[in-house]
Amino acid sequence: MSETFIPLCVPELRGNELKYLTQCVDTNWVSYVGAFVSDFEQSMARFVGTKHAVATNSGTAALHIALLVAGVEPDDEVLVSDLTFIAPANAIRYCNAYPVFMDVTPDYWQMDAGKVAEFLERECRVESGRLVNRTSGRRVSAIVPVHILGHPVDIEPIVTVARRYGLRVIEDATEALGAEYHGRPVGSLADLACFSYNGNKIITTGGGGMITTDNEAWATRAKYLTTQARDHGEEYIHESVGYNYRLTNLQAAVGLAQMELLPEYVEIKRGIAARYAEAFAGVPGITLPGEAPWAKSTFWLYTLLVEDSTDASARRAINDALTRAKIQARPLWAPIHEQRPYRDCQAYRIEVTHDLYRRGLSLPCSVGLSETDQRRVAAAVRQAVSVAHTP
Ligand SMILES: *Cc1c(COP(=O)(O)O)cnc(C)c1O
């Protein structure tokens, strides 16, 4: 058994990364100022189809700033998906606002637009022009749909109901760069959107993020807040509390090279998903991830559901068997409303997220995954599933 380790999802640097980094080193432009930052921003704006893009040093920082720019204030409430990596909930708390957790749909596992509308209509009331949560008495000011695992949220009905009540919508598109909704790229579907270039995302800068928007005033405000809110060109005059959330020229150089590869990477990811779908077709005890007719998914993290008892023991046994075979797999996130920092926050009619957490398992799907390694993963999964389900 000398088989190599197959990681879940790792970077693939196969383009101009080193060439652009060398340019930074040769010219001494290695820090927060330099042409690669604006080139990378423009490249993202062009790809996503927004007028503006503002680079940040992480996706979480992008979310924090987007919420501030959207007008989220202390003691406000923000609706957010319950099934997600925890970052957007944390960003809401950085604004001293409170998340209200929303369920996802059982078909594509994304924020449930019907329940969002129902919550706003039944659980809130309009009070002197503000939408107020009847239970908490707090103002509801924004919605953060999270496009999880590379598949878009059915976002149009969410934007429509948000407009009716004067709420802002911020896409958490950190997991879905390259995905499309009715033929439109995610990141251009609401007021503002956030991206991440963490090492496990579809493209990486080592670490980094981006805010995209069509609104010039918001883009300007986002740049201002991410650069310590400096008001005066020459002198150090500040009217607001700012942040150092800047991306370096070195990171942006890698980002620009990765952007050149993005369309190809999306197709490679979709190819990996298609091969898994073929390998698992008709295998009892496995539910494949779906793709809505209105969606183009990147299948950023290829995730399937396994049959399980109520305690996730089968999913854990399958995961353990894969670990023994040197294959890295990973469960979905535990629902955020069950996590210690958020147990006291409101969660509205959550019926689906825990079940997906119990049964979900993400499989290796790096852009560089070879077909041989993928066959090894598929065989190990089929074997582990059949063992776990043998009474
Ligand atoms: C990756 C991710 C982020 C932010 O990531 P950073 O590591 O801060 O760049 C935010 N939200 C979700 C859903 C994510 O998966």
Coordinates of C-alpha atoms in Angstrom, one line a residue, residues 103-244:
D103 CA -33.2 27.3 5.6
V104 CA -32.1 25.9 2.3
T105 CA -34.0 24.0 -0.3
P106 CA -33.7 20.2 -0.4
D107 CA -33.0 20.0 -4.2
Y108 CA -30.0 22.3 -4.7
W109 CA -29.1 23.0 -1.0
Q110 CA -29.2 26.8 -1.5
M111 CA -31.0 29.6 0.5
D112 CA -34.8 29.0 0.4
A113 CA -36.3 32.1 -1.3
G114 CA -39.8 31.1 -0.4
K115 CA -39.0 31.0 3.3
V116 CA -37.2 34.3 3.1
A117 CA -40.3 36.0 1.6
E118 CA -42.5 34.2 4.2
F119 CA -40.3 35.4 7.0
L120 CA -40.3 39.0 5.8
E121 CA -44.1 39.0 5.2
R122 CA -45.2 37.1 8.4
E123 CA -42.6 37.7 11.0
C124 CA -41.8 41.4 10.2
R125 CA -43.8 44.6 10.0
V126 CA -43.1 48.0 8.5
E127 CA -42.7 50.7 11.2
S128 CA -42.1 54.3 10.1
G129 CA -40.5 53.2 6.8
R130 CA -38.3 50.5 8.4
L131 CA -38.8 46.8 8.4
V132 CA -38.8 45.5 11.9
N133 CA -38.7 41.9 13.2
R134 CA -41.8 41.4 15.3
T135 CA -40.1 39.0 17.7
S136 CA -36.9 41.0 18.4
G137 CA -38.0 44.5 17.6
R138 CA -34.8 45.0 15.6
R139 CA -34.5 46.5 12.1
V140 CA -33.9 44.0 9.3
S141 CA -31.5 45.7 6.8
A142 CA -30.0 43.1 4.5
I143 CA -30.0 39.6 3.1
V144 CA -26.8 37.5 2.4
P145 CA -27.6 34.6 0.1
V146 CA -24.6 32.2 0.0
H147 CA -24.0 30.4 -3.3
I148 CA -22.6 27.2 -1.7
L149 CA -20.4 24.6 -3.3
G150 CA -20.3 26.3 -6.7
H151 CA -24.1 26.3 -7.4
P152 CA -26.1 29.6 -7.5
V153 CA -28.9 30.5 -5.2
D154 CA -32.3 31.1 -6.9
I155 CA -31.7 34.7 -6.2
E156 CA -34.2 36.7 -8.3
P157 CA -37.2 36.1 -5.9
I158 CA -35.0 37.2 -3.0
V159 CA -33.9 40.4 -4.8
T160 CA -37.6 41.1 -5.7
V161 CA -38.8 40.8 -2.1
A162 CA -35.8 42.7 -0.8
R163 CA -36.6 45.6 -3.1
R164 CA -40.2 45.6 -1.8
Y165 CA -39.0 46.2 1.7
G166 CA -35.9 48.4 1.0
L167 CA -33.4 45.7 2.0
R168 CA -29.9 45.3 0.5
V169 CA -28.8 42.0 -1.0
I170 CA -25.2 41.0 -0.8
E171 CA -24.2 37.8 -2.6
D172 CA -21.7 35.6 -0.8
A173 CA -20.2 34.3 -4.1
T174 CA -16.9 33.1 -2.4
E175 CA -17.6 29.5 -3.4
A176 CA -19.1 30.2 -6.8
L177 CA -16.8 32.3 -9.0
G178 CA -17.5 31.2 -12.5
A179 CA -21.1 30.0 -11.8
E180 CA -24.1 31.4 -13.7
Y181 CA -27.7 32.1 -12.9
H182 CA -30.0 32.3 -16.0
G183 CA -26.9 32.8 -18.0
R184 CA -25.7 35.7 -15.8
P185 CA -22.4 35.4 -13.8
V186 CA -22.8 35.3 -10.0
G187 CA -21.4 38.4 -8.5
S188 CA -23.6 40.7 -10.7
L189 CA -27.0 39.6 -9.4
A190 CA -27.7 41.9 -6.5
D191 CA -26.4 45.1 -4.8
L192 CA -22.9 43.9 -3.9
A193 CA -21.1 40.6 -4.1
C194 CA -18.0 39.1 -2.4
F195 CA -15.4 36.6 -3.6
S196 CA -12.5 34.7 -1.9
Y197 CA -9.2 33.5 -3.2
N198 CA -8.4 31.3 -0.3
G199 CA -6.2 28.3 -1.3
N200 CA -9.1 25.8 -1.6
K201 CA -11.3 28.1 -3.9
I202 CA -11.5 27.6 -7.7
I203 CA -8.7 30.2 -8.1
T204 CA -6.3 31.5 -5.4
T205 CA -4.0 34.4 -4.5
G206 CA -2.7 32.5 -1.5
G207 CA -5.4 34.5 0.4
G208 CA -7.5 37.4 -0.7
G209 CA -11.0 38.6 -1.6
M210 CA -13.0 41.0 -3.9
I211 CA -16.1 43.1 -3.7
T212 CA -18.0 43.6 -7.0
T213 CA -20.8 46.2 -7.6
D214 CA -22.3 48.4 -10.2
N215 CA -22.6 51.3 -7.7
E216 CA -19.7 53.7 -8.0
A217 CA -20.3 55.4 -4.6
W218 CA -20.3 52.0 -2.9
A219 CA -17.1 51.0 -4.7
T220 CA -15.4 54.2 -3.6
R221 CA -16.6 53.8 0.0
A222 CA -15.3 50.2 0.0
K223 CA -11.9 51.2 -1.2
Y224 CA -11.9 54.0 1.4
L225 CA -12.8 51.7 4.3
T226 CA -10.3 49.0 3.2
T227 CA -7.4 51.5 3.2
Q228 CA -7.8 53.0 6.7
A229 CA -10.4 55.6 5.7
R230 CA -7.9 58.3 4.7
D231 CA -9.6 61.5 3.7
H232 CA -6.8 63.7 2.6
G233 CA -4.4 62.9 -0.2
E234 CA -1.2 64.1 1.5
E235 CA -2.0 64.4 5.2
Y236 CA -3.3 61.8 7.6
I237 CA -6.8 63.1 8.2
H238 CA -9.5 60.5 9.0
E239 CA -13.3 61.0 9.4
S240 CA -14.2 57.3 9.9
V241 CA -12.7 54.2 11.5
G242 CA -11.1 52.3 8.6
Y243 CA -9.4 48.9 8.2
N244 CA -6.2 47.6 6.6

